[in-house]
mmCIF file of C-alpha atoms and ligand atoms in Angstrom:
data_model
loop_
_atom_site.group_PDB
_atom_site.id
_atom_site.type_symbol
_atom_site.label_atom_id
_atom_site.label_comp_id
_atom_site.label_asym_id
_atom_site.label_seq_id
_atom_site.Cartn_x
_atom_site.Cartn_y
_atom_site.Cartn_z
ATOM 1 C CA MET A 1 41.916 -21.989 -4.487
ATOM 2 C CA LEU A 2 41.076 -20.338 -7.758
ATOM 3 C CA LEU A 3 37.464 -21.371 -7.334
ATOM 4 C CA ARG A 4 37.419 -19.916 -3.815
ATOM 5 C CA SER A 5 38.788 -16.584 -5.032
ATOM 6 C CA PHE A 6 36.194 -16.558 -7.780
ATOM 7 C CA ILE A 7 33.367 -17.187 -5.315
ATOM 8 C CA THR A 8 34.750 -14.535 -2.952
ATOM 9 C CA ALA A 9 34.907 -12.026 -5.797
ATOM 10 C CA LEU A 10 31.353 -12.854 -6.801
ATOM 11 C CA LEU A 11 30.122 -12.436 -3.237
ATOM 12 C CA CYS A 12 32.004 -9.182 -2.756
ATOM 13 C CA CYS A 13 30.668 -7.873 -6.025
ATOM 14 C CA GLY A 14 27.086 -8.860 -5.135
ATOM 15 C CA ILE A 15 27.309 -7.395 -1.649
ATOM 16 C CA GLY A 16 29.026 -4.273 -2.946
ATOM 17 C CA GLN A 17 26.290 -3.822 -5.514
ATOM 18 C CA ALA A 18 23.569 -4.267 -2.898
ATOM 19 C CA GLN A 19 25.240 -1.707 -0.653
ATOM 20 C CA ALA A 20 25.472 0.744 -3.531
ATOM 21 C CA GLN A 21 21.747 0.246 -4.238
ATOM 22 C CA ASP A 22 20.915 0.843 -0.593
ATOM 23 C CA ALA A 23 23.001 4.016 -0.527
ATOM 24 C CA GLU A 24 21.223 5.312 -3.621
ATOM 25 C CA GLY A 25 17.831 4.523 -2.142
ATOM 26 C CA GLN A 26 18.745 6.139 1.170
ATOM 27 C CA ALA A 27 19.814 9.328 -0.555
ATOM 28 C CA LEU A 28 16.593 9.454 -2.587
ATOM 29 C CA ALA A 29 14.493 8.780 0.508
ATOM 30 C CA LYS A 30 16.254 11.502 2.460
ATOM 31 C CA ALA A 31 15.684 14.011 -0.331
ATOM 32 C CA ALA A 32 11.959 13.153 -0.351
ATOM 33 C CA GLY A 33 11.621 13.204 3.457
ATOM 34 C CA ILE A 34 10.684 9.527 3.528
ATOM 35 C CA PRO A 35 12.060 7.089 6.144
ATOM 36 C CA TRP A 36 14.398 4.382 4.821
ATOM 37 C CA PRO A 37 13.548 1.570 4.745
ATOM 38 C CA ALA A 38 9.911 2.572 5.054
ATOM 39 C CA ILE A 39 7.287 0.513 6.884
ATOM 40 C CA ILE A 40 3.927 1.112 5.222
ATOM 41 C CA ALA A 41 1.058 -0.443 7.169
ATOM 42 C CA HIS A 42 -1.114 -1.817 4.385
ATOM 43 C CA ARG A 43 -4.741 -1.017 5.282
ATOM 44 C CA GLY A 44 -3.358 -0.700 8.835
ATOM 45 C CA ALA A 45 -2.001 -3.730 10.673
ATOM 46 C CA SER A 46 -4.457 -5.765 8.667
ATOM 47 C CA PHE A 47 -3.070 -9.220 9.340
ATOM 48 C CA ASP A 48 -4.030 -8.875 13.003
ATOM 49 C CA ALA A 49 -7.182 -6.760 12.774
ATOM 50 C CA PRO A 50 -9.899 -6.021 10.204
ATOM 51 C CA GLU A 51 -8.434 -3.961 7.370
ATOM 52 C CA SER A 52 -8.960 -0.200 7.236
ATOM 53 C CA THR A 53 -10.702 -0.068 10.620
ATOM 54 C CA ARG A 54 -9.922 1.723 13.870
ATOM 55 C CA ALA A 55 -8.440 -1.499 15.296
ATOM 56 C CA SER A 56 -5.960 -1.970 12.461
ATOM 57 C CA TYR A 57 -4.885 1.676 12.235
ATOM 58 C CA LEU A 58 -4.463 2.079 16.007
ATOM 59 C CA LEU A 59 -2.397 -1.100 16.093
ATOM 60 C CA ALA A 60 -0.164 0.026 13.204
ATOM 61 C CA ARG A 61 0.323 3.407 14.823
ATOM 62 C CA ASP A 62 1.188 2.019 18.240
ATOM 63 C CA LEU A 63 3.543 -0.598 16.815
ATOM 64 C CA GLY A 64 5.466 2.243 15.188
ATOM 65 C CA ALA A 65 4.776 1.899 11.457
ATOM 66 C CA ASP A 66 6.003 4.846 9.419
ATOM 67 C CA TYR A 67 2.808 5.186 7.401
ATOM 68 C CA LEU A 68 -0.864 4.225 7.598
ATOM 69 C CA GLU A 69 -1.791 3.071 4.105
ATOM 70 C CA MET A 70 -5.319 3.566 2.821
ATOM 71 C CA ASP A 71 -7.438 3.338 -0.315
ATOM 72 C CA LEU A 72 -9.414 6.523 -0.719
ATOM 73 C CA GLN A 73 -12.975 6.527 -2.061
ATOM 74 C CA ARG A 74 -15.883 8.989 -1.774
ATOM 75 C CA THR A 75 -19.442 8.530 -0.578
ATOM 76 C CA ARG A 76 -22.547 9.654 -2.434
ATOM 77 C CA ASP A 77 -22.653 12.710 -0.173
ATOM 78 C CA GLY A 78 -19.050 13.648 -0.818
ATOM 79 C CA GLN A 79 -17.245 12.265 2.238
ATOM 80 C CA LEU A 80 -13.766 10.771 1.835
ATOM 81 C CA ILE A 81 -13.510 7.277 3.251
ATOM 82 C CA ALA A 82 -10.975 4.420 3.362
ATOM 83 C CA LEU A 83 -11.987 1.155 1.734
ATOM 84 C CA HIS A 84 -10.108 -1.139 -0.614
ATOM 85 C CA ASP A 85 -12.819 -2.816 -2.665
ATOM 86 C CA THR A 86 -15.144 -0.704 -4.781
ATOM 87 C CA ASN A 87 -18.069 -2.680 -3.433
ATOM 88 C CA LEU A 88 -18.941 -3.772 0.067
ATOM 89 C CA GLY A 89 -19.455 -7.521 -0.252
ATOM 90 C CA ARG A 90 -16.159 -8.888 1.027
ATOM 91 C CA THR A 91 -15.607 -6.760 4.128
ATOM 92 C CA THR A 92 -19.047 -5.782 5.413
ATOM 93 C CA ASN A 93 -22.507 -7.178 6.145
ATOM 94 C CA ILE A 94 -24.038 -5.272 3.228
ATOM 95 C CA ALA A 95 -25.849 -8.447 2.120
ATOM 96 C CA SER A 96 -27.963 -8.486 5.265
ATOM 97 C CA GLN A 97 -28.134 -4.721 5.821
ATOM 98 C CA PHE A 98 -29.080 -3.652 2.269
ATOM 99 C CA PRO A 99 -29.840 -6.941 0.436
ATOM 100 C CA GLN A 100 -31.282 -5.203 -2.627
ATOM 101 C CA ARG A 101 -28.190 -3.031 -2.985
ATOM 102 C CA LYS A 102 -25.464 -5.480 -2.035
ATOM 103 C CA ASP A 103 -23.630 -5.250 -5.365
ATOM 104 C CA GLN A 104 -23.749 -1.492 -5.679
ATOM 105 C CA PRO A 105 -20.482 0.417 -5.576
ATOM 106 C CA VAL A 106 -19.438 2.364 -2.509
ATOM 107 C CA ASN A 107 -20.150 5.685 -4.208
ATOM 108 C CA GLN A 108 -23.900 4.905 -4.236
ATOM 109 C CA PHE A 109 -24.096 5.031 -0.446
ATOM 110 C CA THR A 110 -24.156 8.004 1.907
ATOM 111 C CA LEU A 111 -21.753 8.087 4.802
ATOM 112 C CA ALA A 112 -24.662 7.569 7.218
ATOM 113 C CA GLN A 113 -25.629 4.389 5.360
ATOM 114 C CA LEU A 114 -22.039 3.094 5.308
ATOM 115 C CA LYS A 115 -21.758 3.771 9.022
ATOM 116 C CA THR A 116 -24.576 1.301 9.692
ATOM 117 C CA LEU A 117 -22.423 -1.540 8.305
ATOM 118 C CA ASP A 118 -20.337 -4.010 10.308
ATOM 119 C CA ALA A 119 -16.815 -3.952 8.822
ATOM 120 C CA GLY A 120 -15.271 -6.278 11.407
ATOM 121 C CA SER A 121 -17.204 -9.539 11.668
ATOM 122 C CA TRP A 122 -16.046 -10.841 8.269
ATOM 123 C CA PHE A 123 -12.487 -10.881 9.654
ATOM 124 C CA ASN A 124 -13.476 -13.129 12.556
ATOM 125 C CA GLN A 125 -15.104 -15.577 10.175
ATOM 126 C CA ALA A 126 -12.157 -15.524 7.752
ATOM 127 C CA ASN A 127 -9.458 -15.719 10.469
ATOM 128 C CA PRO A 128 -10.754 -17.690 13.447
ATOM 129 C CA GLY A 129 -7.261 -17.857 14.988
ATOM 130 C CA ARG A 130 -7.039 -14.073 15.126
ATOM 131 C CA ALA A 131 -10.718 -13.346 15.837
ATOM 132 C CA ARG A 132 -11.769 -11.038 18.676
ATOM 133 C CA ALA A 133 -15.340 -10.449 19.788
ATOM 134 C CA SER A 134 -14.543 -6.724 19.921
ATOM 135 C CA TYR A 135 -13.983 -6.628 16.153
ATOM 136 C CA ALA A 136 -17.657 -7.256 15.481
ATOM 137 C CA GLY A 137 -19.350 -4.000 14.571
ATOM 138 C CA LEU A 138 -16.226 -2.057 13.618
ATOM 139 C CA LYS A 139 -17.031 0.775 11.245
ATOM 140 C CA ILE A 140 -15.783 1.997 7.878
ATOM 141 C CA LEU A 141 -13.628 5.066 8.601
ATOM 142 C CA THR A 142 -13.513 8.499 7.073
ATOM 143 C CA LEU A 143 -10.186 10.076 6.179
ATOM 144 C CA ASP A 144 -10.891 12.539 9.004
ATOM 145 C CA GLU A 145 -11.096 9.669 11.496
ATOM 146 C CA ILE A 146 -7.815 8.179 10.273
ATOM 147 C CA ILE A 147 -6.177 11.595 10.563
ATOM 148 C CA ASP A 148 -7.500 11.759 14.150
ATOM 149 C CA ILE A 149 -5.778 8.414 14.844
ATOM 150 C CA ALA A 150 -2.507 9.612 13.333
ATOM 151 C CA ASP A 151 -2.709 12.929 15.202
ATOM 152 C CA GLN A 152 -3.669 11.517 18.614
ATOM 153 C CA ASP A 153 -0.522 9.889 19.942
ATOM 154 C CA SER A 154 2.548 12.008 20.456
ATOM 155 C CA ALA A 155 4.802 8.958 20.965
ATOM 156 C CA HIS A 156 3.915 7.575 17.527
ATOM 157 C CA ARG A 157 2.998 9.924 14.738
ATOM 158 C CA PRO A 158 2.640 7.888 11.571
ATOM 159 C CA GLY A 159 2.398 9.475 8.176
ATOM 160 C CA LEU A 160 -0.418 8.876 5.700
ATOM 161 C CA TYR A 161 0.150 6.924 2.478
ATOM 162 C CA ILE A 162 -3.001 7.598 0.505
ATOM 163 C CA GLU A 163 -4.072 5.805 -2.683
ATOM 164 C CA THR A 164 -6.697 7.258 -4.984
ATOM 165 C CA LYS A 165 -8.542 3.966 -5.555
ATOM 166 C CA ALA A 166 -10.476 3.607 -8.829
ATOM 167 C CA PRO A 167 -10.223 7.383 -9.302
ATOM 168 C CA LEU A 168 -12.274 7.350 -12.506
ATOM 169 C CA LEU A 169 -15.293 6.646 -10.284
ATOM 170 C CA PHE A 170 -14.584 9.778 -8.270
ATOM 171 C CA PRO A 171 -13.946 12.798 -10.488
ATOM 172 C CA GLY A 172 -12.359 15.611 -8.483
ATOM 173 C CA ILE A 173 -11.178 13.373 -5.633
ATOM 174 C CA GLU A 174 -7.617 14.690 -5.966
ATOM 175 C CA GLN A 175 -8.813 18.223 -5.224
ATOM 176 C CA ASP A 176 -11.053 17.003 -2.400
ATOM 177 C CA LEU A 177 -8.060 15.264 -0.881
ATOM 178 C CA LYS A 178 -5.949 18.369 -1.044
ATOM 179 C CA ALA A 179 -8.712 20.432 0.586
ATOM 180 C CA LYS A 180 -9.008 17.935 3.434
ATOM 181 C CA LEU A 181 -5.268 17.742 4.061
ATOM 182 C CA VAL A 182 -5.050 21.538 4.129
ATOM 183 C CA GLN A 183 -8.114 21.795 6.374
ATOM 184 C CA ARG A 184 -6.577 19.314 8.808
ATOM 185 C CA GLY A 185 -3.211 21.073 8.855
ATOM 186 C CA TRP A 186 -1.290 18.248 7.138
ATOM 187 C CA LEU A 187 -0.564 20.505 4.180
ATOM 188 C CA THR A 188 0.127 24.195 4.386
ATOM 189 C CA ALA A 189 -2.082 26.578 2.394
ATOM 190 C CA ASP A 190 0.599 26.716 -0.307
ATOM 191 C CA GLY A 191 0.586 22.922 -0.606
ATOM 192 C CA GLN A 192 3.722 21.888 1.289
ATOM 193 C CA VAL A 193 3.649 18.947 3.676
ATOM 194 C CA ALA A 194 3.319 20.667 7.069
ATOM 195 C CA PRO A 195 6.304 20.391 9.428
ATOM 196 C CA GLY A 196 6.133 17.277 11.614
ATOM 197 C CA HIS A 197 3.908 15.422 9.125
ATOM 198 C CA ARG A 198 4.538 12.805 6.451
ATOM 199 C CA VAL A 199 2.308 12.247 3.429
ATOM 200 C CA VAL A 200 2.776 10.126 0.326
ATOM 201 C CA LEU A 201 0.165 9.991 -2.443
ATOM 202 C CA GLN A 202 -0.104 6.841 -4.560
ATOM 203 C CA THR A 203 -2.120 5.647 -7.506
ATOM 204 C CA PHE A 204 -2.205 3.052 -10.270
ATOM 205 C CA GLU A 205 -3.799 5.548 -12.657
ATOM 206 C CA LYS A 206 -1.588 7.770 -14.738
ATOM 207 C CA GLY A 207 -4.403 10.320 -15.050
ATOM 208 C CA SER A 208 -4.829 10.525 -11.302
ATOM 209 C CA LEU A 209 -1.069 10.925 -10.828
ATOM 210 C CA THR A 210 -1.171 13.845 -13.253
ATOM 211 C CA LEU A 211 -3.964 15.460 -11.221
ATOM 212 C CA LEU A 212 -2.267 14.769 -7.883
ATOM 213 C CA ASN A 213 0.824 16.436 -9.282
ATOM 214 C CA GLN A 214 -1.193 19.344 -10.612
ATOM 215 C CA PHE A 215 -2.864 20.050 -7.276
ATOM 216 C CA MET A 216 -0.111 18.898 -4.891
ATOM 217 C CA PRO A 217 3.194 19.289 -6.723
ATOM 218 C CA GLN A 218 5.171 19.483 -3.465
ATOM 219 C CA VAL A 219 3.808 16.274 -1.947
ATOM 220 C CA PRO A 220 5.745 13.036 -2.577
ATOM 221 C CA LYS A 221 3.934 10.767 -5.013
ATOM 222 C CA VAL A 222 4.340 7.140 -6.019
ATOM 223 C CA LEU A 223 3.082 5.443 -9.196
ATOM 224 C CA LEU A 224 1.883 1.913 -8.451
ATOM 225 C CA LEU A 225 2.884 -0.658 -11.075
ATOM 226 C CA TRP A 226 1.204 -3.752 -12.410
ATOM 227 C CA VAL A 227 1.450 -5.867 -15.534
ATOM 228 C CA GLY A 228 -1.810 -5.670 -17.441
ATOM 229 C CA GLU A 229 -4.490 -3.322 -18.640
ATOM 230 C CA GLY A 230 -3.788 0.330 -17.916
ATOM 231 C CA SER A 231 -0.267 -0.402 -16.760
ATOM 232 C CA ILE A 232 2.796 -2.274 -18.061
ATOM 233 C CA GLU A 233 2.256 -4.267 -21.281
ATOM 234 C CA PRO A 234 2.823 -7.996 -20.749
ATOM 235 C CA LYS A 235 5.299 -10.157 -22.642
ATOM 236 C CA VAL A 236 2.562 -12.655 -23.399
ATOM 237 C CA ASN A 237 -1.071 -11.622 -23.499
ATOM 238 C CA SER A 238 -3.044 -14.446 -21.880
ATOM 239 C CA ALA A 239 -6.026 -14.107 -19.593
ATOM 240 C CA TYR A 240 -6.233 -16.078 -16.353
ATOM 241 C CA ASP A 241 -8.164 -19.283 -16.828
ATOM 242 C CA PRO A 242 -8.981 -21.193 -13.627
ATOM 243 C CA ALA A 243 -9.858 -24.214 -15.770
ATOM 244 C CA ASN A 244 -6.099 -24.704 -16.288
ATOM 245 C CA GLY A 245 -5.837 -25.711 -12.631
ATOM 246 C CA GLU A 246 -3.313 -22.956 -12.040
ATOM 247 C CA SER A 247 -3.605 -20.676 -9.003
ATOM 248 C CA LYS A 248 -4.038 -16.979 -9.627
ATOM 249 C CA ALA A 249 -0.731 -16.340 -7.826
ATOM 250 C CA ALA A 250 1.083 -18.744 -10.182
ATOM 251 C CA TYR A 251 -0.517 -17.050 -13.171
ATOM 252 C CA TYR A 252 0.534 -13.611 -11.925
ATOM 253 C CA ALA A 253 4.065 -14.844 -11.190
ATOM 254 C CA ARG A 254 4.403 -15.771 -14.880
ATOM 255 C CA GLN A 255 3.465 -12.277 -16.035
ATOM 256 C CA GLN A 256 6.391 -10.105 -17.076
ATOM 257 C CA PRO A 257 6.830 -6.741 -18.742
ATOM 258 C CA ARG A 258 7.041 -6.972 -22.526
ATOM 259 C CA ASP A 259 10.692 -5.946 -22.329
ATOM 260 C CA ARG A 260 13.070 -3.622 -20.513
ATOM 261 C CA ALA A 261 11.995 -0.685 -22.642
ATOM 262 C CA GLU A 262 8.372 -1.177 -21.600
ATOM 263 C CA PHE A 263 9.337 -1.197 -17.920
ATOM 264 C CA GLU A 264 11.460 1.899 -18.479
ATOM 265 C CA ARG A 265 8.572 3.630 -20.228
ATOM 266 C CA TRP A 266 6.529 3.411 -17.017
ATOM 267 C CA LEU A 267 9.376 4.773 -14.951
ATOM 268 C CA ASP A 268 9.422 7.708 -17.339
ATOM 269 C CA VAL A 269 5.656 8.147 -16.908
ATOM 270 C CA ALA A 270 6.218 8.281 -13.141
ATOM 271 C CA LYS A 271 9.025 10.817 -13.484
ATOM 272 C CA ALA A 272 7.177 12.988 -15.989
ATOM 273 C CA ASN A 273 4.230 13.225 -13.605
ATOM 274 C CA GLY A 274 6.217 14.261 -10.564
ATOM 275 C CA ALA A 275 6.527 10.917 -8.765
ATOM 276 C CA VAL A 276 9.396 10.372 -6.326
ATOM 277 C CA GLY A 277 8.978 6.636 -6.522
ATOM 278 C CA ILE A 278 7.282 3.567 -7.896
ATOM 279 C CA GLY A 279 5.171 0.977 -6.075
ATOM 280 C CA PRO A 280 5.742 -2.352 -7.850
ATOM 281 C CA SER A 281 4.110 -5.669 -7.002
ATOM 282 C CA ALA A 282 5.884 -8.767 -5.661
ATOM 283 C CA ALA A 283 5.450 -12.500 -6.202
ATOM 284 C CA LEU A 284 5.326 -14.100 -2.759
ATOM 285 C CA THR A 285 7.048 -17.347 -1.800
ATOM 286 C CA GLN A 286 3.865 -18.864 -0.397
ATOM 287 C CA GLY A 287 1.555 -17.444 -3.064
ATOM 288 C CA GLY A 288 -1.834 -16.329 -1.797
ATOM 289 C CA ASP A 289 -4.248 -13.640 -2.850
ATOM 290 C CA GLN A 290 -1.762 -10.768 -2.547
ATOM 291 C CA SER A 291 0.934 -12.473 -4.611
ATOM 292 C CA TYR A 292 1.329 -10.784 -7.981
ATOM 293 C CA MET A 293 4.023 -10.163 -10.609
ATOM 294 C CA ASP A 294 7.689 -9.955 -9.649
ATOM 295 C CA LEU A 295 8.377 -6.323 -10.482
ATOM 296 C CA VAL A 296 11.232 -5.932 -8.005
ATOM 297 C CA GLN A 297 13.950 -7.807 -9.839
ATOM 298 C CA PRO A 298 17.359 -6.225 -9.164
ATOM 299 C CA TRP A 299 17.639 -4.726 -12.652
ATOM 300 C CA MET A 300 14.274 -3.051 -12.219
ATOM 301 C CA ASN A 301 15.227 -1.508 -8.888
ATOM 302 C CA GLN A 302 18.571 -0.397 -10.302
ATOM 303 C CA MET A 303 16.843 1.237 -13.243
ATOM 304 C CA ALA A 304 14.401 3.008 -10.904
ATOM 305 C CA HIS A 305 17.229 4.312 -8.710
ATOM 306 C CA ALA A 306 19.205 5.422 -11.735
ATOM 307 C CA LYS A 307 16.221 7.532 -12.760
ATOM 308 C CA GLY A 308 15.955 8.983 -9.257
ATOM 309 C CA LEU A 309 12.929 6.917 -8.210
ATOM 310 C CA LEU A 310 12.433 5.144 -4.881
ATOM 311 C CA VAL A 311 10.951 1.639 -4.782
ATOM 312 C CA HIS A 312 8.182 0.701 -2.321
ATOM 313 C CA VAL A 313 6.994 -2.854 -2.953
ATOM 314 C CA TYR A 314 3.507 -4.231 -2.223
ATOM 315 C CA THR A 315 2.457 -6.380 -0.291
ATOM 316 C CA VAL A 316 4.917 -8.484 1.675
ATOM 317 C CA ASP A 317 4.312 -10.217 5.003
ATOM 318 C CA GLU A 318 6.875 -12.987 5.515
ATOM 319 C CA PRO A 319 10.550 -12.733 6.591
ATOM 320 C CA VAL A 320 11.641 -14.892 3.636
ATOM 321 C CA ASP A 321 10.131 -12.347 1.271
ATOM 322 C CA PHE A 322 11.292 -9.321 3.316
ATOM 323 C CA ARG A 323 14.835 -10.640 2.850
ATOM 324 C CA LYS A 324 14.313 -11.299 -0.820
ATOM 325 C CA VAL A 325 12.920 -7.883 -1.739
ATOM 326 C CA MET A 326 15.368 -5.956 0.437
ATOM 327 C CA GLY A 327 18.195 -7.956 -1.137
ATOM 328 C CA ALA A 328 16.858 -6.979 -4.553
ATOM 329 C CA GLY A 329 17.178 -3.317 -3.634
ATOM 330 C CA VAL A 330 13.780 -1.955 -2.559
ATOM 331 C CA ASP A 331 13.476 1.031 -0.228
ATOM 332 C CA GLY A 332 10.342 0.205 1.701
ATOM 333 C CA ILE A 333 7.597 -2.363 2.049
ATOM 334 C CA PHE A 334 3.831 -2.267 2.135
ATOM 335 C CA SER A 335 2.981 -4.934 4.678
ATOM 336 C CA ASN A 336 -0.116 -6.250 6.423
ATOM 337 C CA ARG A 337 2.221 -7.353 9.242
ATOM 338 C CA SER A 338 3.934 -4.242 10.567
ATOM 339 C CA SER A 339 4.895 -6.195 13.704
ATOM 340 C CA GLU A 340 6.938 -8.726 11.675
ATOM 341 C CA LEU A 341 8.494 -6.071 9.481
ATOM 342 C CA LEU A 342 9.566 -4.020 12.505
ATOM 343 C CA LYS A 343 11.238 -7.144 13.878
ATOM 344 C CA PHE A 344 12.917 -7.828 10.555
ATOM 345 C CA TYR A 345 14.333 -4.290 10.448
ATOM 346 C CA GLN A 346 15.353 -4.693 14.115
ATOM 347 C CA ARG A 347 13.390 -1.629 15.081
ATOM 348 C CA PRO A 348 12.230 -1.358 18.675
ATOM 349 C CA VAL A 349 8.629 -2.206 19.493
ATOM 350 C CA SER A 350 7.381 -1.103 22.899
ATOM 351 C CA ARG A 351 4.615 -3.740 23.205
ATOM 352 C CA GLY A 352 3.364 -6.800 21.372
ATOM 353 C CA VAL A 353 0.276 -7.013 19.184
ATOM 354 C CA ASP A 354 -1.991 -8.471 21.882
ATOM 355 C CA ARG A 355 -1.057 -5.859 24.473
ATOM 356 C CA ILE A 356 -1.603 -2.988 22.071
ATOM 357 C CA LEU A 357 -4.955 -4.340 20.926
ATOM 358 C CA GLU A 358 -6.046 -4.803 24.531
ATOM 359 C CA ALA A 359 -4.840 -1.335 25.537
ATOM 360 C CA ASN A 360 -6.959 0.073 22.719
ATOM 361 C CA GLY A 361 -10.043 -1.793 23.903
ATOM 362 C CA PHE A 362 -9.996 -4.741 21.500
HETATM 363 O O1 G3P B 1 -1.335 0.652 -2.522
HETATM 364 C C1 G3P B 1 -0.364 -0.339 -2.631
HETATM 365 C C2 G3P B 1 -1.079 -1.587 -2.627
HETATM 366 O O2 G3P B 1 -2.023 -1.431 -1.624
HETATM 367 C C3 G3P B 1 -1.729 -1.794 -3.943
HETATM 368 O O3 G3P B 1 -2.564 -2.845 -3.894
HETATM 369 O O4 G3P B 1 -4.813 -3.550 -4.219
HETATM 370 O O5 G3P B 1 -3.852 -3.535 -1.944
HETATM 371 O O6 G3P B 1 -4.456 -1.418 -3.034
HETATM 372 P P1 G3P B 1 -3.994 -2.827 -3.231
HETATM 373 CA CA1 CA B 2 -3.665 0.350 -1.668
#
């Protein structure tokens, strides 16, 4: 009997604590104008369609994701585009199109050159079970084209969740971004998010966060977190060595902040530079190439909330992990699988993935 009371008390305490965390996160989200819990379509609905292409962003929009996530880079001729990697090898046919230049970074190519690349066929080869002939030939998109997608459908109007990717390669990109968002009516001339729109700016780089805050102080910003160079100091400094037979995911899962004070220091960096939240990584149950350090332990999320910071975790695709990170107190999830996350949150979806893809011509 005593044992039962003890277990009941423990459960009540745990549940009560989780509810308190959720309430804190909800209040912070409301103050920032951010949905709670937020569904952030990571490179679009990129489990089902080639990342950062028209197919993946249309699908995320029509499923009802809150945000289209993108990694912002800039072409040699100054155009803002969405691409994750700083080179083109993994997600395009650069090797056959420009064999001499296949290892060059994105910023060495003009937009016209990038537009000759096929950014869809790699997906069909990598994911035969999800391949579609219509993905072949998909193009790299400009920020303008993604804004067109977000603006086009009155039933679903997703926000934009924009990362300055490798910003040291693109001096001035923060100002370019502001100019584009103002030009497209997503920000007002005085730098507020325009009514009816949602924008979050994100970066791993402290310097870029400072600049984003300087040029767009009114726009919600999130500092992405990592354990390693340029971010949180690790407890143990050891490089990944594949010769150990350990997977990269297992190596990352072992990485931890040096101590609580070091984690707190980065929350203070976020706060001091105008962030409304942090974007920590997660270690995924099944591992894989997007499984990183577990930076969403309950104490970390509690500390973030106590400092007035939201927590949006990257990048989670499976219900077992959705449950785990929500239970730990996060306020939103970057996911490649918006369809699964919508289901998990019990949010209505008008049509399934296949029907939406087909309706959009894929
Ligand atoms: O932007 C959040 C998440 O996308 C960070 O990881 O490498 O996918 O940009 P990455
Ligand atoms: Ca990103």
